[in-house]
Each structure stands twice: as C-alpha cells, then as structure tokens.
Short mmCIF file of C-alpha atoms in Angstrom, two decimals:
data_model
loop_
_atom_site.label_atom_id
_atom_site.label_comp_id
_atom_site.label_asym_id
_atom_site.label_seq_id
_atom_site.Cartn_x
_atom_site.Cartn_y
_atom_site.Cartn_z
CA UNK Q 1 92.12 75.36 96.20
CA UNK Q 2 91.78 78.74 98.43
CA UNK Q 3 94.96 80.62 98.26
CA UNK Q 4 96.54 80.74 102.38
CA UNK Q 5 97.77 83.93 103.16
CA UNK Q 6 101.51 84.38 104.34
CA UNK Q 7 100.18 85.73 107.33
CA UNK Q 8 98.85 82.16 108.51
CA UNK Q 9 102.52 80.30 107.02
CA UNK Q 10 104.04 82.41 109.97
CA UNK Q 11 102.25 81.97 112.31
CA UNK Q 12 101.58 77.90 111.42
CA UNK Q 13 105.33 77.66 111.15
CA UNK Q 14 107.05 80.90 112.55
CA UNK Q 15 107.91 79.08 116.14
CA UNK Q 16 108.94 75.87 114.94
CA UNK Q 17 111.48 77.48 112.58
CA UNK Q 18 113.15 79.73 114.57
CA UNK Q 19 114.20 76.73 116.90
CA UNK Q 20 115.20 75.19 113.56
CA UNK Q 21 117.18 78.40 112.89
CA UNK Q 22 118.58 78.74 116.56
CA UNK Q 23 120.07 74.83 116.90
CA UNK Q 24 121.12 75.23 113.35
CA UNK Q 25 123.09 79.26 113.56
CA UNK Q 26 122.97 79.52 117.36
CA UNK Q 27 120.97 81.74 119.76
CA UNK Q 28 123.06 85.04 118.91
CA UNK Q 29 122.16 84.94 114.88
CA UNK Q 30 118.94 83.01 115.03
CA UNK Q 31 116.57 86.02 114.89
CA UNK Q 32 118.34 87.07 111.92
CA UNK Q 33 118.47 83.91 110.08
CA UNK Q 34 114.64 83.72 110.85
CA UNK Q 35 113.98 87.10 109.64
CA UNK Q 36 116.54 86.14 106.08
CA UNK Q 37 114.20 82.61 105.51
CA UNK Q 38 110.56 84.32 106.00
CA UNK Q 39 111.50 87.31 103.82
CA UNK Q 40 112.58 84.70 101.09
CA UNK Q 41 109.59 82.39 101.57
CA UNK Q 42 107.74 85.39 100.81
CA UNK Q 43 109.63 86.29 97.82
CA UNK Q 44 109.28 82.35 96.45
CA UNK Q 45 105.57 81.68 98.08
CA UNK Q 46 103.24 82.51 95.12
CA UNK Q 47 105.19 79.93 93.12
CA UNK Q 48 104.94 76.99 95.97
CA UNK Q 49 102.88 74.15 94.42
CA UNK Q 50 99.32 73.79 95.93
CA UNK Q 51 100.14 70.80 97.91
CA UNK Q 52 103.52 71.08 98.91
CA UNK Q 53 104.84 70.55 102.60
CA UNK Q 54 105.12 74.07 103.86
CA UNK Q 55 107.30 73.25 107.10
CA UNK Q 56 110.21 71.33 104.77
CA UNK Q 57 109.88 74.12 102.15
CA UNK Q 58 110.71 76.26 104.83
CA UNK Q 59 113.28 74.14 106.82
CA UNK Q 60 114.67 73.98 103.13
CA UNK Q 61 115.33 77.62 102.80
CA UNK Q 62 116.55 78.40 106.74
CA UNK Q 63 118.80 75.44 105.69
CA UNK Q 64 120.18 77.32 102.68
CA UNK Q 65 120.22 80.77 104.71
CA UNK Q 66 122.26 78.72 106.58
CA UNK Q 67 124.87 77.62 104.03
CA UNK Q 68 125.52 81.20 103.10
CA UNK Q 69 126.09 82.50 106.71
CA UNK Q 70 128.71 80.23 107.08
CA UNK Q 71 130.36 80.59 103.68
CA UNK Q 72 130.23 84.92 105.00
CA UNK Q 73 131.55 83.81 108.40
CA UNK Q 74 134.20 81.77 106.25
CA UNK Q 75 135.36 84.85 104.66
CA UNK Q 76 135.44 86.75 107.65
CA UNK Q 77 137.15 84.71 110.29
CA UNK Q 78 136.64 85.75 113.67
CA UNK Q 79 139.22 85.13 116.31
CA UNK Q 80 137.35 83.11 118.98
CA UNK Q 81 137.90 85.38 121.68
CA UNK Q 82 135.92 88.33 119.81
CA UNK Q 83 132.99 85.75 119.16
CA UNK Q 84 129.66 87.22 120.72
CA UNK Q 85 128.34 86.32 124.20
CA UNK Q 86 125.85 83.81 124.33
CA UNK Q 87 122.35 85.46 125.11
CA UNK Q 88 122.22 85.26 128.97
CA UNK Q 89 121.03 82.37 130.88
CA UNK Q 90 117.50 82.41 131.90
CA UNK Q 91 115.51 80.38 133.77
CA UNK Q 92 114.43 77.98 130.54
CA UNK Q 93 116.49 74.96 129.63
CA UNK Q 94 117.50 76.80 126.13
CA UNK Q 95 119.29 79.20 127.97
CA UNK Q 96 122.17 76.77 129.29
CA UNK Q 97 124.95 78.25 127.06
CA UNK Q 98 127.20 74.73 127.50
CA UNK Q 99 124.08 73.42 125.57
CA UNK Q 100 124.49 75.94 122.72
CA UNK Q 101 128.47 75.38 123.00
CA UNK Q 102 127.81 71.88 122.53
CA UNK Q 103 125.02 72.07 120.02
CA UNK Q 104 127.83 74.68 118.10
CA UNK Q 105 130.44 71.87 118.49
CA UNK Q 106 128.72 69.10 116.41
CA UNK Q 107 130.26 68.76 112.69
CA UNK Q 108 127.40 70.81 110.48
CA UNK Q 109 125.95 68.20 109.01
CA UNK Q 110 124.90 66.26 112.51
CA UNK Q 111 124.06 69.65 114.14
CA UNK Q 112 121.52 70.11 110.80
CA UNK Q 113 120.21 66.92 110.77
CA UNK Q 114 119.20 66.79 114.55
CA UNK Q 115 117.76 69.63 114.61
CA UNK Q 116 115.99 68.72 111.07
CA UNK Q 117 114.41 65.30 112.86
CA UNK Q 118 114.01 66.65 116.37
CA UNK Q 119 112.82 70.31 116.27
CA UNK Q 120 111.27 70.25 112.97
CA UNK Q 121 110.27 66.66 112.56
CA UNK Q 122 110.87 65.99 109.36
CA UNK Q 123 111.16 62.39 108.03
CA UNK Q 124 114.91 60.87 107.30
CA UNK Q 125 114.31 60.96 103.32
CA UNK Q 126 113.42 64.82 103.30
CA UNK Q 127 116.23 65.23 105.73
CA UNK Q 128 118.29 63.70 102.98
CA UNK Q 129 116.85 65.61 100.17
CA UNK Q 130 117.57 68.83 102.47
CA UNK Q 131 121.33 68.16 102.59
CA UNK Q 132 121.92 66.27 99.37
CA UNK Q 133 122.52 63.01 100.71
CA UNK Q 134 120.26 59.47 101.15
CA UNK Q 135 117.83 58.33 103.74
CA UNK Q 136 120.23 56.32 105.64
CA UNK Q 137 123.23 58.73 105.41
CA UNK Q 138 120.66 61.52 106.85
CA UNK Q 139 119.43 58.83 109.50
CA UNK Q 140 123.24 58.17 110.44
CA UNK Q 141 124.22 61.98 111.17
CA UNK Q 142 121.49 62.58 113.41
CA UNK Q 143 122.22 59.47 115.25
CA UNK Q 144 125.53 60.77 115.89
CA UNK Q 145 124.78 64.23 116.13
CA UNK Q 146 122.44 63.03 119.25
CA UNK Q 147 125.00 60.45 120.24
CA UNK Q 148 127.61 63.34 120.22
CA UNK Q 149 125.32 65.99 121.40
CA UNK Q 150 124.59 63.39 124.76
CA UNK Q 151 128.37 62.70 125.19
CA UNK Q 152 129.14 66.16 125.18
CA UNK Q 153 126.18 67.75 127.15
CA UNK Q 154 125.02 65.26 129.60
CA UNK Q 155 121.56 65.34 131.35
CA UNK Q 156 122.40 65.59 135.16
CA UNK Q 157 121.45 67.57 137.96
CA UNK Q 158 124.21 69.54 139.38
CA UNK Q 159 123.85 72.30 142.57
CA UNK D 1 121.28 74.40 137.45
CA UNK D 2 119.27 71.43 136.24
CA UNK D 3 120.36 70.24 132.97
CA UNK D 4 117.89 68.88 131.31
CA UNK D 5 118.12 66.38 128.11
CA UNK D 6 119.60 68.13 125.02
CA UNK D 7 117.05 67.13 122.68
CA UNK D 8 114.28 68.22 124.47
CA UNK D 9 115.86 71.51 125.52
CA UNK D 10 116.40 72.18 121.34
CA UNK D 11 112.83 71.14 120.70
CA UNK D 12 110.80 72.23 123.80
CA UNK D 13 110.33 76.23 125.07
CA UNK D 14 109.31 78.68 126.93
CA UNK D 15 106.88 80.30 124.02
CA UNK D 16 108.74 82.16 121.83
CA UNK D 17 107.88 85.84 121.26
CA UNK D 18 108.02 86.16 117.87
CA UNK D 19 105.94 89.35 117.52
CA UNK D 20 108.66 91.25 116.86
CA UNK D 21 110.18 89.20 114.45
CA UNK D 22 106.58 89.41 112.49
CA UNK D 23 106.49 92.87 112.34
CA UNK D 24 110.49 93.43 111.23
CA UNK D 25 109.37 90.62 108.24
CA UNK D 26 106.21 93.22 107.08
CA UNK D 27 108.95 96.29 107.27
CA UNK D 28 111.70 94.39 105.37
CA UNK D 29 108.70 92.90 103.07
CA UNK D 30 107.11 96.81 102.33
CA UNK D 31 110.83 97.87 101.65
CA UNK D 32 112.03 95.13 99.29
CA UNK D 33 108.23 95.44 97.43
CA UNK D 34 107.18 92.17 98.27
CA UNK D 35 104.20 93.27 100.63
CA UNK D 36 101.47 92.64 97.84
CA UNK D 37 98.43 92.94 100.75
CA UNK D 38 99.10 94.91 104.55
CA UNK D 39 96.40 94.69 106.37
CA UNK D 40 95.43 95.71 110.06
CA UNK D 41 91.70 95.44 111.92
CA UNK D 42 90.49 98.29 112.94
CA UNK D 43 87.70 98.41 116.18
CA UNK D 44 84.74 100.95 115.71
CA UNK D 45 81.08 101.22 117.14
CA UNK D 46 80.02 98.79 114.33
CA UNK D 47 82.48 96.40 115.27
CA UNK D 48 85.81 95.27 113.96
CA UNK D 49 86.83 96.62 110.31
CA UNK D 50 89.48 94.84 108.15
CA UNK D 51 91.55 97.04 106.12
CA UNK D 52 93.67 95.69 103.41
CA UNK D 53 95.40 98.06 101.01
CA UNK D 54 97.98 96.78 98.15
CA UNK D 55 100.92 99.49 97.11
CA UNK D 56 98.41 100.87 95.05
CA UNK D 57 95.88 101.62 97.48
CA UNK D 58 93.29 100.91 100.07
CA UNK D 59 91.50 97.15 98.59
CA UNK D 60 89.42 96.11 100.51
CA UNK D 61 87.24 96.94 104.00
CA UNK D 62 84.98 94.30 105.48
CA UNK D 63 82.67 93.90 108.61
CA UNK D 64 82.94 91.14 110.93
CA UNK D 65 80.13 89.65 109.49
CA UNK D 66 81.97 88.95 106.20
CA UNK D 67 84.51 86.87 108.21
CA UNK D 68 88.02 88.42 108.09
CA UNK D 69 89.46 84.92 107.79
CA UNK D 70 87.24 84.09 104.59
CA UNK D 71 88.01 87.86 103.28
CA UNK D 72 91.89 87.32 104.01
CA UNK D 73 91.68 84.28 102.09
CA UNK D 74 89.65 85.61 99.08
CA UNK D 75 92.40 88.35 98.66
CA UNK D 76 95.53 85.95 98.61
CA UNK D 77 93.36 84.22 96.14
CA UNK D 78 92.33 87.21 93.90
CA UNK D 79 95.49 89.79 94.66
CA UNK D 80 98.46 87.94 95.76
CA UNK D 81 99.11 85.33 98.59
CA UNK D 82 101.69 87.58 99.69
CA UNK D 83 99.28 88.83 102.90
CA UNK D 84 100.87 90.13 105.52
CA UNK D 85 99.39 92.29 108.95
CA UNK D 86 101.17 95.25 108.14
CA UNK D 87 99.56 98.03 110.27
CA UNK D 88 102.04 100.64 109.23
CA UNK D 89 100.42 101.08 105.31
CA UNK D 90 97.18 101.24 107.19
CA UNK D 91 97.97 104.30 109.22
CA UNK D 92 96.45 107.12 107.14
CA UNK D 93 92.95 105.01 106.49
CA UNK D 94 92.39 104.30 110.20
CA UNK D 95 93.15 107.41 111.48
CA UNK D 96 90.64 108.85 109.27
CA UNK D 97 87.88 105.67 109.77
CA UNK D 98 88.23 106.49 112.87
CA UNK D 99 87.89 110.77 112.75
CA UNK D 100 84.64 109.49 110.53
CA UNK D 101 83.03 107.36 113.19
CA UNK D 102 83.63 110.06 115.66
CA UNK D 103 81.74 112.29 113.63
CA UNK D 104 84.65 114.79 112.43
CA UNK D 105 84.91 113.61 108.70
CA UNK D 106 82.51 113.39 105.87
CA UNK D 107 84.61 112.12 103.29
CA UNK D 108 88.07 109.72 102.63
CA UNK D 109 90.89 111.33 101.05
CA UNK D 110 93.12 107.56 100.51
CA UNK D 111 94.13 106.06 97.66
CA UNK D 112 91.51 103.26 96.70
CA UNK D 113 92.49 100.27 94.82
CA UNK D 114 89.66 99.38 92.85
CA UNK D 115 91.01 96.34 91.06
CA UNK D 116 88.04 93.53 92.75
CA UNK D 117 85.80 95.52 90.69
CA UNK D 118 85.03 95.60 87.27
CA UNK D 119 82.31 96.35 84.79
CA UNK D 120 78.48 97.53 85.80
CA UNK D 121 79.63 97.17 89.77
CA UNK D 122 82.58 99.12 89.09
CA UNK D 123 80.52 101.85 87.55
CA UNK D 124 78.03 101.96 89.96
CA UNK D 125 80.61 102.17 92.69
CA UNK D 126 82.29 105.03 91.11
CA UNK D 127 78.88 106.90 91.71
CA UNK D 128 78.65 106.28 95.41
CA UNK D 129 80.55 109.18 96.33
CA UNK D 130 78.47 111.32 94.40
CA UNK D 131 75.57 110.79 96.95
CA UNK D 132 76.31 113.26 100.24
CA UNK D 133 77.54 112.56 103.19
CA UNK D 134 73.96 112.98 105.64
CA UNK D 135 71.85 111.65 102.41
CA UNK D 136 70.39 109.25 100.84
CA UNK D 137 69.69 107.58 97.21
CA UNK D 138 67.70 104.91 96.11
CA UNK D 139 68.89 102.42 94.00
CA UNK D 140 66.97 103.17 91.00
CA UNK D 141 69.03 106.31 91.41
CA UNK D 142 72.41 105.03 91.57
CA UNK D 143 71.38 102.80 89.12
CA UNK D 144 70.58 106.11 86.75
CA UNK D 145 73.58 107.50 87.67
CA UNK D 146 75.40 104.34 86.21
CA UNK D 147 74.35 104.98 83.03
CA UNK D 148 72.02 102.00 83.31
CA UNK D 149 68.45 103.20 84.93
CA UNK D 150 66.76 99.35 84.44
CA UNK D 151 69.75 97.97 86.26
CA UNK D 152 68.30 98.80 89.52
CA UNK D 153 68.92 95.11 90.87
CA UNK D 154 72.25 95.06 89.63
CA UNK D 155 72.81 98.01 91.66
CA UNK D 156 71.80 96.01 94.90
CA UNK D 157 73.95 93.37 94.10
CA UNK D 158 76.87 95.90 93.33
CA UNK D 159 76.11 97.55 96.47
CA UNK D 160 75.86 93.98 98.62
CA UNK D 161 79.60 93.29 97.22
CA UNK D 162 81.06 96.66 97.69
CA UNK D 163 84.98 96.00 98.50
CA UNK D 164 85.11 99.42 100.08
CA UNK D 165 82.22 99.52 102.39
CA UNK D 166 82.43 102.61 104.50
CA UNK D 167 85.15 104.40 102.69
CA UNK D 168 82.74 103.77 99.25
CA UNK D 169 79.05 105.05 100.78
CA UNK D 170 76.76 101.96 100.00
CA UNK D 171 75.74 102.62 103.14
CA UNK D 172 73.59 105.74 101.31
CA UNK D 173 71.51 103.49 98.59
CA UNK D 174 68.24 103.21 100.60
CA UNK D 175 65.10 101.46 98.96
CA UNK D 176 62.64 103.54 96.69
CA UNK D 177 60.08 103.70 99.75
CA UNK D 178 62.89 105.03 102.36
CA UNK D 179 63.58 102.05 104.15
CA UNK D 180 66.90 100.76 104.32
CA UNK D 181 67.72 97.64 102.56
CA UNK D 182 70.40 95.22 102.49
CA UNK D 183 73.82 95.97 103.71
CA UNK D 184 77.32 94.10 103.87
CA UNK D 185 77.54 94.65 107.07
CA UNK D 186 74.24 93.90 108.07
CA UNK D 187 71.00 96.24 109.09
CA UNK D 188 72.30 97.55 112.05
CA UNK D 189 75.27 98.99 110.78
CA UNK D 190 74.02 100.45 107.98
CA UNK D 191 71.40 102.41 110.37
CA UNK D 192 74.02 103.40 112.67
CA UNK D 193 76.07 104.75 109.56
CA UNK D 194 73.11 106.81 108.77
CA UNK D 195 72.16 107.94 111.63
CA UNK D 196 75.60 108.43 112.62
CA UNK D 197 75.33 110.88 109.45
CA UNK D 198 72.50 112.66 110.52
CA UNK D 199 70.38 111.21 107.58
CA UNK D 200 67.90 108.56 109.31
#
C-alpha cells in the first residue's frame, strides 16, 4: 500500500473536522481545537494502521482534545459574564449566535454525538466506541441532542 | 433573520477557509519536530519544480513530468508520511532556483539530503558537481569519475533517477557523440538547462 501524505488527510478531512470541532467547543475555540487535533494526528499518523477510517480516527482525537479543554475550563471557571463574544453574525446560517447558544446548551454527551452523526457522519456503533458507551446509548443522545437542539432553536422565519 | 434548521446549519457552510489553519499546523509541526517532509512548488521556465527538503536537507526536486502527486507519495512512503506544504523550509532553495534560472547563479549552496540514494547512484551523483556549470560530460566520464569506467549504463540510469535534478547537474551528462540524452525532466528541459548555461 502507497503511503498518503498528511498533506492530502487535511485537506480530505480538514473541513469536515473543524465543523466537528466548532459544534463540539463552539465557534470562539474551534480554530484552536482544530489546530490541537491535526498537530496530534500528525504526531500519531505514521502508526495509523493501513486501512483504518481516517475521518473517525480523527473525530476520535478532536473528541479527546475536547475532553481536556473542558477538564482546563473546569479548573479555570469563568464567570459567565467574562465569557467571549460569539464571532459576529454574518450572512451564513452558522453565524446565528442563538444557534451556537443552543448548540452550547445541550448536555456534552448529546452536543458530541450530534455533531458525531450529523457533521461527521459517522455510524451509531463508532459514535459509541468514540464516547465509551453502546450503539443504542450513542443512537439515544443524538436523538435527544436533535430533539433538544429543535426545541430550543426552532426553524422559523422571523423579520 | 431566517433561521434555518439546526442540523443543517451545523453540517452545511459557507466554505470554510482553512488556509490559514494549514499553514499555522506546518509552523507548529516544524517547531515541535514533527515536519518529517516541507515541501512547496516552485514555477520556472521549465515548468513547475517540487521541492521537498526533510530537517536534514533539501530531498528531493522533480519536474512536472514526474507527477508531483506520485513523487509526494513515493516520499511519505520512503521518508515519512509526515508530508506537509511547508513553504517556509523551502525559502533559501527557491530563492536561489530561481537566481539560477535567471541566469545569476552557477552553483547551490543548500543542504542536500541524500538519503534516496545509495550505492553506485549515490557515487555517481556525488560526481555531478564536479562537471562545470556551462559544460558538459559524457557518461562514460561520470561513469570514470565513479570509480567504475564500464558502468557507463549504470550511470544513465543513476542520472534518469537523480532525486536532485537541477540542484545535482544531470542535466551536464551528455552522450559520447554530443547529443543530449535522456533526462528526468524530459528533452526539452534538459536543452534549455544547457543552453540556459551557455553550453549547447
């Protein structure tokens, strides 16, 4: 098997995890979390079994970038009125800041596995193997994560 | 404000620029030593070079012709899959490709990395400089040189697999009766690199 440079993992991949990273951090920190999961993919690549599914390998590691930013944003609580701004609203539908406020809202492990089945397709049982739990518990929190997301963000057209 | 479904909005875009996200991931790669391969392309009158140099040093040039994709490929598999574009290591060798092509250097003063040769090629490559910039050898020459004077095919085929083309003169091994010969980069180029020289 011909060895694939990094260079094409990124740029396979690069998009589709850093909407992976921004549902899963936010729009303020995803840039850095996508920056912290390509320079460990990097680090890890040359051991990656020929083979292997390169887009969960990576969701994998944003997913454990993930863990550690909040167990450092744990340690450092931040009163909520000091939390950074939302990146201003352009014209796109990601730039709706209720969206990210109710994206932020779900509990972690719906907000991870929506944006593990929606924005990085993955199927439920890698889903599961990505945060430690079965098929249908993985299936479950990303039909309430949507259910919640929907309740909480509803599609409408306002003025 | 239209709100549009949630789902949707998480999955769908407008294209993300991620260009400089790519290039922050080479400078945090170089820094924490885990940019095994930079590499940049470089445009010059016989078309687009690839340049790919490891910490060690410049490792590898190759012509369009070669296929940069195929070449890119053949060093993750020989060097290290860690292959990133990486222009920045790249600076010193294209700024002096590019004084050569405009006719203002003669020779490269970069670190080479000389690890995708070994044995007989590697010896015979180690003799390329020795032939002038604005002349000529033939390969029964080089081959001499080597150490090796019967090996004169074995010189073509070290020549035709030169990882350094350019930087490492192959272009200067001409046939016994002056006409030119193969070349990694095809005909053409190697006339225009000699007459770019002055020598044909």
């Amino acid at each position: 098997m011909t060895a694939v440079p990094f260079e094409q993992v990124v740029a396979a991949h690069g998009a589709t995890v850093w909407r992976v990273c921004r549902a899963v951090v936010g729009p303020v920190d995803a840039d850095d979390a996508w920056s912290e999961t390509f320079l460990s993919a990097l680090q890890a690549y040359p051991a990656l079994r020929p083979g292997s599914d390169v887009r969960a390998w990576l969701v994998t590691i944003a997913h454990r970038k993930a863990i550690d930013r909040h167990r450092v944003a744990a340690r450092q609580p931040v009163p909520l009125e000091q939390l950074p701004e939302p990146a201003p609203v352009d014209a796109g539908p990601a730039g709706d800041p209720a969206l990210w406020e109710a994206v932020r809202s779900l509990p972690d492990k719906q907000r991870s596995a929506v944006a593990y089945r929606y924005v990085a397709d993955l199927p439920y049982a890698e889903i599961g193997r990505i945060l430690g739990t079965s098929e249908a518990a993985a299936r479950r929190s990303a039909a309430d994560g949507v259910r919640n997301l929907r309740a909480r963000h509803p599609q409408e057209t306002r003025p | 404000m239209t709100r549009h479904d949630p789902l949707a909005a998480l999955a769908d875009d407008p294209a993300v620029d991620l260009a400089p996200l790519r290039a922050r991931l080479a400078t945090d790669a170089d820094a924490a030593g885990l940019l095994d391969v930079a590499y940049r392309t470089l445009d010059t009158p016989v078309g687009a070079l690839l340049l790919a140099a490891t910490e060690h040093g410049l490792v590898r040039v190759a012509y369009a012709v070669e296929d940069h994709d195929v070449v890119l490929g053949t060093l993750a598999e020989q060097v290290s899959p860690r292959v990133l574009h990486a222009p920045a290591r790249l600076d010193a060798v294209a700024r002096e490709v590019d004084e050569y092509f405009a006719g203002r250097r003669s020779s490269f003063d970069v670190a080479l990395d000389l690890r995708l040769a070994s044995g007989f090629r590697r010896r015979v490559l180690d003799h390329l400089a020795d032939i002038a910039y604005g002349s000529t050898a033939s390969y029964a020459a080089v081959a001499s040189l080597a150490g090796s004077p019967a090996a004169v095919r074995a010189v073509g085929t070290a020549c035709a697999r030169n990882p350094l083309p350019v930087v490492l003169p192959c272009h200067r091994v001409v046939r016994a009766d002056g006409s030119l010969g193969q070349y990694v980069g095809g005909a053409d180029a190697k006339q225009a690199l000699l007459v770019l020289e002055g020598a044909a």
